[in-house]
mmCIF file of C-alpha atoms and ligand atoms in Angstrom:
data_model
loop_
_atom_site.group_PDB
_atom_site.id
_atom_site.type_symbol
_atom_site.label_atom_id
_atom_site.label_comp_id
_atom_site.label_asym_id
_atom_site.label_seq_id
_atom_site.Cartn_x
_atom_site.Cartn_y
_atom_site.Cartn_z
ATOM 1 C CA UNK D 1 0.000 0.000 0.000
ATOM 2 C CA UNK D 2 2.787 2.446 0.781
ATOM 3 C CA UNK D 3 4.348 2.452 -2.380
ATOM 4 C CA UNK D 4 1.612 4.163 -4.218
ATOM 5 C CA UNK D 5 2.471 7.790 -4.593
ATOM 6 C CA UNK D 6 -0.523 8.804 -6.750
ATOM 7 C CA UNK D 7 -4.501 9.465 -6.402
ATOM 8 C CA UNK D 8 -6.616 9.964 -9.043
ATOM 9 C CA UNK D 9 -9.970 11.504 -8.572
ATOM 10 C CA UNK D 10 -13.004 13.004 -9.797
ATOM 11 C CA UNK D 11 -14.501 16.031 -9.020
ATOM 12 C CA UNK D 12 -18.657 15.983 -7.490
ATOM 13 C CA UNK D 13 -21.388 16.749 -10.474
ATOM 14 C CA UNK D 14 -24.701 18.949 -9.682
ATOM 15 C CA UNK D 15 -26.434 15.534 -10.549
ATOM 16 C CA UNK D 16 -24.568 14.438 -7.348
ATOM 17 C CA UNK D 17 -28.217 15.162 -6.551
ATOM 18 C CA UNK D 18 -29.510 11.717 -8.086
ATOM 19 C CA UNK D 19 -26.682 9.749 -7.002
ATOM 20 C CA UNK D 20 -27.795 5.846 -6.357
ATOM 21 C CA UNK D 21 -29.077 4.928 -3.134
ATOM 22 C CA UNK D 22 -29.546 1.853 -0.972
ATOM 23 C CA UNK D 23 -32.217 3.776 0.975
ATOM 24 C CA UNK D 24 -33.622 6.909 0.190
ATOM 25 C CA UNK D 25 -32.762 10.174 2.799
ATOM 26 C CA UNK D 26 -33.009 13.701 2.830
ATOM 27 C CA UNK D 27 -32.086 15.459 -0.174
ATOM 28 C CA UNK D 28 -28.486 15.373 -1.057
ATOM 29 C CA UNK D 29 -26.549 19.196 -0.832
ATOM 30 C CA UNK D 30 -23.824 19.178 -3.341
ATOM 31 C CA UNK D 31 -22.428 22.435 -2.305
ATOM 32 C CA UNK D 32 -21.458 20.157 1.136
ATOM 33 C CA UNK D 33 -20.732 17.324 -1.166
ATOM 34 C CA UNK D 34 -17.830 19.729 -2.421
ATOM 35 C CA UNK D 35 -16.429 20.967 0.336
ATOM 36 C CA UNK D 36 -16.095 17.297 1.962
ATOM 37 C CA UNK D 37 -14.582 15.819 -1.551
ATOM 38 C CA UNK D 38 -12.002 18.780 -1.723
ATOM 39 C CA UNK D 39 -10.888 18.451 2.211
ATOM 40 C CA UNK D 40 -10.407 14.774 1.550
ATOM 41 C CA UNK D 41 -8.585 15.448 -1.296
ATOM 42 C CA UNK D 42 -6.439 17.730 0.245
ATOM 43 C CA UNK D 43 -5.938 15.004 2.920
ATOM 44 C CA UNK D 44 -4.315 12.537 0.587
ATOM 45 C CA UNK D 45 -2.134 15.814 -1.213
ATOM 46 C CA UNK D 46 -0.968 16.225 2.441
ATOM 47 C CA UNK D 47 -0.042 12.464 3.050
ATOM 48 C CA UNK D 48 2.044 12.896 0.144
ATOM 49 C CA UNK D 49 0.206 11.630 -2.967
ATOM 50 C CA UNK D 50 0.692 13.685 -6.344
ATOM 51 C CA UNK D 51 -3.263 14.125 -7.390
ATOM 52 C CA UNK D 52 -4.797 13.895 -10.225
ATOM 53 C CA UNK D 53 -8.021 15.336 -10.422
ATOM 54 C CA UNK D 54 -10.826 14.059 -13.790
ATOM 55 C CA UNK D 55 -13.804 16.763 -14.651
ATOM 56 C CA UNK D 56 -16.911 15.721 -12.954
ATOM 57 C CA UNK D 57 -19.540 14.365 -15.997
ATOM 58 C CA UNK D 58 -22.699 15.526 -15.486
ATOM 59 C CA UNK D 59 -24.056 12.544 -17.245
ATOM 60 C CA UNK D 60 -22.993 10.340 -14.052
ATOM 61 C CA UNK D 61 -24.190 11.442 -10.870
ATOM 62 C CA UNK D 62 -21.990 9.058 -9.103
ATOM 63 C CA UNK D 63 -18.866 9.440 -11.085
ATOM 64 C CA UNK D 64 -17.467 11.052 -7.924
ATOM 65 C CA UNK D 65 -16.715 7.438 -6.834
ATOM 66 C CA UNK D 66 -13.946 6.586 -9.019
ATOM 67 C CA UNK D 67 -12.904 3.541 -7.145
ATOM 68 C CA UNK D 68 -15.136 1.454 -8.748
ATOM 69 C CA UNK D 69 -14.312 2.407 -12.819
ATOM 70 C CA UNK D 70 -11.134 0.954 -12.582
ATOM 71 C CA UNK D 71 -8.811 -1.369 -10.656
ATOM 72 C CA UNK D 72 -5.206 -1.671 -10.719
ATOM 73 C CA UNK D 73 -3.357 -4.898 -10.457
ATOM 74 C CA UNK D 74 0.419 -4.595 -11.202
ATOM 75 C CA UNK D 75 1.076 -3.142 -14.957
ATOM 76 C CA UNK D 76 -2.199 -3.782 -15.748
ATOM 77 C CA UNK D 77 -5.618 -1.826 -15.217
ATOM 78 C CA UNK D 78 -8.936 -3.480 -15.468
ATOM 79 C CA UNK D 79 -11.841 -1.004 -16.651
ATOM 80 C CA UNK D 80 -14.714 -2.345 -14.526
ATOM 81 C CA UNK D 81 -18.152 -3.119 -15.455
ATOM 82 C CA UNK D 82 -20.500 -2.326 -13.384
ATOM 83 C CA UNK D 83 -23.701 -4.681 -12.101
ATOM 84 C CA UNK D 84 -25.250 -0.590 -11.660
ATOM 85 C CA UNK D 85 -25.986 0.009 -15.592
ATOM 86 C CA UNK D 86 -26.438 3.742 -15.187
ATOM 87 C CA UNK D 87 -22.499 3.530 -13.571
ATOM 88 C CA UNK D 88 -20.709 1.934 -17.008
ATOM 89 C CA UNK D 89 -20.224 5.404 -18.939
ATOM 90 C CA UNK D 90 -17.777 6.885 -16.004
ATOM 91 C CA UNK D 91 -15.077 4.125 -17.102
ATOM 92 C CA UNK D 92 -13.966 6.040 -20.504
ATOM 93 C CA UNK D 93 -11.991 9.120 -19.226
ATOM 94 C CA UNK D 94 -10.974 6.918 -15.648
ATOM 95 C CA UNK D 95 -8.996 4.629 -18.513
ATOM 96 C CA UNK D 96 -7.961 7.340 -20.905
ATOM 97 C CA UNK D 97 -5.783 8.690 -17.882
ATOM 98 C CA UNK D 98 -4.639 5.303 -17.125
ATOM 99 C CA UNK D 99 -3.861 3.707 -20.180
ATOM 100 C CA UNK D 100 -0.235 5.665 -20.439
ATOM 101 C CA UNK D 101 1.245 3.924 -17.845
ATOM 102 C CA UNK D 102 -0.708 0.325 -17.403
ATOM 103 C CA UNK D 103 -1.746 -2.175 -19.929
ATOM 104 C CA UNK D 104 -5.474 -1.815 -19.946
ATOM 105 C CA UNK D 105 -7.920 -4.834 -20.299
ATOM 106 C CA UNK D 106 -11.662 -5.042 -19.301
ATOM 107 C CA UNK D 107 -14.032 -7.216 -17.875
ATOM 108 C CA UNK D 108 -16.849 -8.346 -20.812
ATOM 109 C CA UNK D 109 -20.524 -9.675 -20.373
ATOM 110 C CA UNK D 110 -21.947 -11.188 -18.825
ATOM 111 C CA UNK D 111 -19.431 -10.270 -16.037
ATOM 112 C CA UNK D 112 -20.075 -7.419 -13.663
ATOM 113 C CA UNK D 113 -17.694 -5.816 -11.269
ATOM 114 C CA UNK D 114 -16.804 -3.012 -9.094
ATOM 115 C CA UNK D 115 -14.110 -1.347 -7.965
ATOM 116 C CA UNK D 116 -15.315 -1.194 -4.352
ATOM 117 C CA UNK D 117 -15.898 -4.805 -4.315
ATOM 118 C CA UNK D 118 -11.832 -5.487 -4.722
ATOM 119 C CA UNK D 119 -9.472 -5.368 -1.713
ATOM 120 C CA UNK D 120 -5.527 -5.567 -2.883
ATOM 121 C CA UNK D 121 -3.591 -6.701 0.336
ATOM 122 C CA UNK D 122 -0.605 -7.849 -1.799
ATOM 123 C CA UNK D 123 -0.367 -11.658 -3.609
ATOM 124 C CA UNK D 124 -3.892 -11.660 -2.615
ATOM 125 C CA UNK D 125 -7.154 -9.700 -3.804
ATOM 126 C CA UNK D 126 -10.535 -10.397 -1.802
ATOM 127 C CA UNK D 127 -13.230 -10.105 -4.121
ATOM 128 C CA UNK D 128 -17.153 -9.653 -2.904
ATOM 129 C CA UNK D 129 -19.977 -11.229 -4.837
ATOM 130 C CA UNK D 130 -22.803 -8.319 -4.182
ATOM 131 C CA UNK D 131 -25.470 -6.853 -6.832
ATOM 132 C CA UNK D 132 -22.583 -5.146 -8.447
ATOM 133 C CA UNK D 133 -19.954 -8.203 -8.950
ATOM 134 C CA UNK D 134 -20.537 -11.665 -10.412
ATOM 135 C CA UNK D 135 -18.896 -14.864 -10.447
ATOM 136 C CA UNK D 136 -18.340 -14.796 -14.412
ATOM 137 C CA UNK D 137 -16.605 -11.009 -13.483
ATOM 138 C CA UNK D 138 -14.206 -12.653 -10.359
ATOM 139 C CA UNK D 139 -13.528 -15.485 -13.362
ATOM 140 C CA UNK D 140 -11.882 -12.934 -15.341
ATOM 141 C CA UNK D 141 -10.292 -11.228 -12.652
ATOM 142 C CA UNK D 142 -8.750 -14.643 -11.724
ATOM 143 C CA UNK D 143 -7.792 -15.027 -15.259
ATOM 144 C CA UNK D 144 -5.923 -12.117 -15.319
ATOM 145 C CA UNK D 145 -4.151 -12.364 -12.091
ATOM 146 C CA UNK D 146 -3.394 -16.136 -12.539
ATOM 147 C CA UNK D 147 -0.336 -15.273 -14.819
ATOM 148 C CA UNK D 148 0.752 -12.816 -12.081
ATOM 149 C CA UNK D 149 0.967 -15.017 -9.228
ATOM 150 C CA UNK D 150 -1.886 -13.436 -7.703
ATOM 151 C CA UNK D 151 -4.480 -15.182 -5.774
ATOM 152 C CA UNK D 152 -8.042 -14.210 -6.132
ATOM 153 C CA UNK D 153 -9.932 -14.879 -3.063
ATOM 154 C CA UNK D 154 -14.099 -14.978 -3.312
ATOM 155 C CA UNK D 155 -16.068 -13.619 -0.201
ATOM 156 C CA UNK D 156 -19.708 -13.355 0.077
ATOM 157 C CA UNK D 157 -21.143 -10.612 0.863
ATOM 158 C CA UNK D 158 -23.973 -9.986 2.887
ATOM 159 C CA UNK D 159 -26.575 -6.776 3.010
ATOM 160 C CA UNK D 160 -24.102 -4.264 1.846
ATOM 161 C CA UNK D 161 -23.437 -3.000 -1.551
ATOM 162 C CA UNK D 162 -20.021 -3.246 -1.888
ATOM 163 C CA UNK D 163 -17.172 -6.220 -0.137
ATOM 164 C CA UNK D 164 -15.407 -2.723 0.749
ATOM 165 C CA UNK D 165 -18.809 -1.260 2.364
ATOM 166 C CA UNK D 166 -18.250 -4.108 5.431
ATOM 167 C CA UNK D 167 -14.396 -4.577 5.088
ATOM 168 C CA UNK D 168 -12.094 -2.160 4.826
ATOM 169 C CA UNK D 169 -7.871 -2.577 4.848
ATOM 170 C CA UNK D 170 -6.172 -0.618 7.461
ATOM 171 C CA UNK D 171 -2.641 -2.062 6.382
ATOM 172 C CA UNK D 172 -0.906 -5.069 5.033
ATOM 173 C CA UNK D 173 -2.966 -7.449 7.183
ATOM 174 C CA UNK D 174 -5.891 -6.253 8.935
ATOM 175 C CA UNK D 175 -9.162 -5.576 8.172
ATOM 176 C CA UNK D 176 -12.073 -3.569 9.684
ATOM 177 C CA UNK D 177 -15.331 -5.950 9.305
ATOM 178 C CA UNK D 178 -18.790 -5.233 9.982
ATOM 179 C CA UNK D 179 -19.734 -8.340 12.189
ATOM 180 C CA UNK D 180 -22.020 -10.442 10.581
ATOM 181 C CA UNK D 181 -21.634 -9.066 6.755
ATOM 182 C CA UNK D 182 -19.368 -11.484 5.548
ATOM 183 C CA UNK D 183 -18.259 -15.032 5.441
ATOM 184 C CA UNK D 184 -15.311 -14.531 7.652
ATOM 185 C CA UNK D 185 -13.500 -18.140 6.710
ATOM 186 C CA UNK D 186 -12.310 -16.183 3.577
ATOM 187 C CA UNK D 187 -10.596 -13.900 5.181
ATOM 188 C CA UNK D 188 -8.426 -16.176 7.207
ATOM 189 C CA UNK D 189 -5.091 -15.456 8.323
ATOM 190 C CA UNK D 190 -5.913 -11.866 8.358
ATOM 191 C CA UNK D 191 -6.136 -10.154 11.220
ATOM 192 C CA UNK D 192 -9.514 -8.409 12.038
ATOM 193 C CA UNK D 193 -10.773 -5.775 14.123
ATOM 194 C CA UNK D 194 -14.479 -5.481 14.358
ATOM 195 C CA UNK D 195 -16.593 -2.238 13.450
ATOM 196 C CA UNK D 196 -18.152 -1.011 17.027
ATOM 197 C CA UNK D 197 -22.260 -2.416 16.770
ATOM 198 C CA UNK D 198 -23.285 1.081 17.906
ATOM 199 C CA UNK D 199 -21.915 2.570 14.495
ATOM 200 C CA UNK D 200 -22.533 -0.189 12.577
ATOM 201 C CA UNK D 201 -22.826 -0.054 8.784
ATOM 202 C CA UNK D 202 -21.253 3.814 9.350
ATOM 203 C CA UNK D 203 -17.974 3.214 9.536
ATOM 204 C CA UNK D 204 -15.492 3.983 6.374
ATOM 205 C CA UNK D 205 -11.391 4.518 6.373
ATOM 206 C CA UNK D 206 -8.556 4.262 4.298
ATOM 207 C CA UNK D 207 -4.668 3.869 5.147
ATOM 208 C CA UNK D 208 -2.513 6.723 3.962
ATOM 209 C CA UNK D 209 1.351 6.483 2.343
ATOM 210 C CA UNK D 210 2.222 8.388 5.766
ATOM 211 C CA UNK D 211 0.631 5.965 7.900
ATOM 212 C CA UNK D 212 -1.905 7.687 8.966
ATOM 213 C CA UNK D 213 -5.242 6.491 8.644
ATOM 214 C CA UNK D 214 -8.081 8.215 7.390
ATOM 215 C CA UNK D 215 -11.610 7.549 9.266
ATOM 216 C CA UNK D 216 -14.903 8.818 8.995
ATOM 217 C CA UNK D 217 -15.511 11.639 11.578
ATOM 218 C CA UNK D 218 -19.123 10.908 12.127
ATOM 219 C CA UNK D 219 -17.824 7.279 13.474
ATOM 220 C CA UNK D 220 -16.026 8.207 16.693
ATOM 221 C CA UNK D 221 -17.006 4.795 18.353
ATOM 222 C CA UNK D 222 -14.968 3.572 15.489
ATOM 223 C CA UNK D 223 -11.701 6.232 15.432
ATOM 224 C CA UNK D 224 -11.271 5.123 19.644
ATOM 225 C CA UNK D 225 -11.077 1.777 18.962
ATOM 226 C CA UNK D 226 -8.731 1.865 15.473
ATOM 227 C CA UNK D 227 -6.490 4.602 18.145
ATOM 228 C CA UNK D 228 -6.541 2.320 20.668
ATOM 229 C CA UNK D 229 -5.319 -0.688 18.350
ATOM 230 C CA UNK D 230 -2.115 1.639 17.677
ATOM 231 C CA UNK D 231 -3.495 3.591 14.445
ATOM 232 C CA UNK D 232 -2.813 7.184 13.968
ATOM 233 C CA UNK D 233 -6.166 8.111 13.445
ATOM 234 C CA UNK D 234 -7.164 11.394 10.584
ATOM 235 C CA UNK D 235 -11.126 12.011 11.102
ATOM 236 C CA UNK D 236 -12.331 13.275 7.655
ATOM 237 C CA UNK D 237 -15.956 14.369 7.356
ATOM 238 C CA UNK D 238 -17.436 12.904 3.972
ATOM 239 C CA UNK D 239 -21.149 12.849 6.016
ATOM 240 C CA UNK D 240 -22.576 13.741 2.608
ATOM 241 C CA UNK D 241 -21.183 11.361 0.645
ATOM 242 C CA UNK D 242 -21.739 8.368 2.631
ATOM 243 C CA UNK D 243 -25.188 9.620 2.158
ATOM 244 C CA UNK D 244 -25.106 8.643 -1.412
ATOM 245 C CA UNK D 245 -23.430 4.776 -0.216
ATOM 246 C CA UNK D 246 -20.273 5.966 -0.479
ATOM 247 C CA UNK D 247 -16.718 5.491 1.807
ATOM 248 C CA UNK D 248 -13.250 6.835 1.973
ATOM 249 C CA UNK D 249 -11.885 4.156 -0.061
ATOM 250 C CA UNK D 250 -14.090 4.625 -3.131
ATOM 251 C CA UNK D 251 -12.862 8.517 -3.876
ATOM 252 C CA UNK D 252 -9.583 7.812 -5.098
ATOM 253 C CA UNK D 253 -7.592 5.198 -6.988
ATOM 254 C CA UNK D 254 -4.115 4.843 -5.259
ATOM 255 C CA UNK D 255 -1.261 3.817 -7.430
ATOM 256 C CA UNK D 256 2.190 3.728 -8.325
ATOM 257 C CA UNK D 257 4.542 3.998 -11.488
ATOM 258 C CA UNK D 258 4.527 0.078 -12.470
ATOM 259 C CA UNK D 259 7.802 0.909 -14.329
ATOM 260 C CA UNK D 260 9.799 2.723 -11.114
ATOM 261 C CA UNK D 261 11.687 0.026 -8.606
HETATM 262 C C1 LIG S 1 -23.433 3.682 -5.975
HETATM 263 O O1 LIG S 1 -24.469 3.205 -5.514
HETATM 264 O O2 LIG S 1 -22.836 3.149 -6.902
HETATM 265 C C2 LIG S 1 -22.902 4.972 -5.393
HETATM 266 N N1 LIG S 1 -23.985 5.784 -4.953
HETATM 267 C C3 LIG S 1 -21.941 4.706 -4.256
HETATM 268 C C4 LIG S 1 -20.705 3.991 -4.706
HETATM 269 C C5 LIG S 1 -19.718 3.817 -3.611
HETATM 270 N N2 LIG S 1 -18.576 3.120 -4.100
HETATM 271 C C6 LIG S 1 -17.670 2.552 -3.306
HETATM 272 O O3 LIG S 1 -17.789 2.590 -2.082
HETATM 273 N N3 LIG S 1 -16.676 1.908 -3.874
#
């Protein structure tokens, strides 16, 4: 994870308004939207990432959460396709700025997948099976990585929209699980630390290249327990876009120069 020096994002349309939802909620304020998207972004510039920043589309009301348009593995970057149909367009310009440095190849119907549904923790990537990622999508993922020496592990995923909505990485070997949301046997020999019931379901973060980790503000149940396990805790408020289903994780794609040592 530490080895990734850049973050790509996308900036929040004013059709952030219609933005997919799990369950509806008050009306969402993309003025707020903003201001939370540019404070996390200037998060990750002060953790050291170079960032890239792609025009919002206003065709994509969710294209804010790049995460899941494309996925790195390696040399190689896999434009997604999403199980949310309305999602598919935001891929195009996510890939155009990727394709100078990685080999690009993409997943093809009938498979689905998401960003947000792939954890990388190294020669392994968890994979969730949700309503946005199938098994014919994890196939080709496992096709590509098998030449890599890259295990692709399958969880299920339970009540959640995305594997990365109920675990999150907090480094090279723990995980932050939402008890009861997963089937936990796949994630053996990691070590887990269990999202606090009280804040259940609320609870997003993301490890920085400083080693700080980034945590949702509105989860302080959460950022006590994560300081008490020994992580340097950065509350970031992104209230309004975990509103829309979002998390920390999905607002950036982390990465490195495959061709640098
Ligand atoms: C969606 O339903 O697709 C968006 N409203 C939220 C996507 C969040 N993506 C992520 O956590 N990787």
């Amino acid at each position: 994870m530490g080895a990734y020096d850049t973050a790509l994002v996308r900036g929040v349309p004013a059709s952030f308004t219609d933005a997919l939802r799990r369950q509806s909620g008050p009306a969402l304020d993309v003025d707020r939207a903003r201001r939370q998207h540019r404070a996390s972004v200037e998060v990750l510039a002060d953790a050291g990432y170079e960032v890239h920043e792609i025009a919002a589309d206003e065709g994509y009301s969710d294209c804010v959460f790049i995460e899941d348009a494309a996925i790195v593995i390696g040399s190689t970057v896999v434009a997604t396709r999403s199980g949310a149909e309305s999602r598919r367009g935001e891929v195009g310009p996510v890939i155009d700025e990727l394709s100078a440095m990685f080999t690009v190849t993409s997943v093809d119907p009938p498979g689905i997948l998401d960003g947000g549904d792939v954890i990388d923790l190294g020669p392994t990537l968890y994979v969730g099976i949700t309503d946005r990622t199938n098994t014919d999508g994890i196939e080709q993922l496992m096709a590509i990585c098998a030449p890599l020496g890259i295990d692709v592990v399958t969880v299920e995923v339970h009540d959640a929209l995305h594997l990365k909505s109920v675990v999150l990485p907090l480094d090279d070997e723990t995980v932050l699980v939402t008890p009861r949301s997963v089937d936990e046997e796949a994630l053996e020999g990691l070590r887990i630390v269990y999202e606090p019931e009280v804040e259940r379901h609320g609870s997003s973060a993301l490890p920085l290249r400083d080693g700080r980790l980034m945590v949702t503000e509105s989860t302080p149940a959460t950022a006590a327990m994560l300081t008490a396990a020994g992580f340097a805790v950065q509350p970031v408020d992104v209230s309004e876009l975990l509103a829309a289903d979002g998390g920390l994780t999905c607002l950036s794609i982390l990465f490195g120069d495959p061709s640098s040592p």
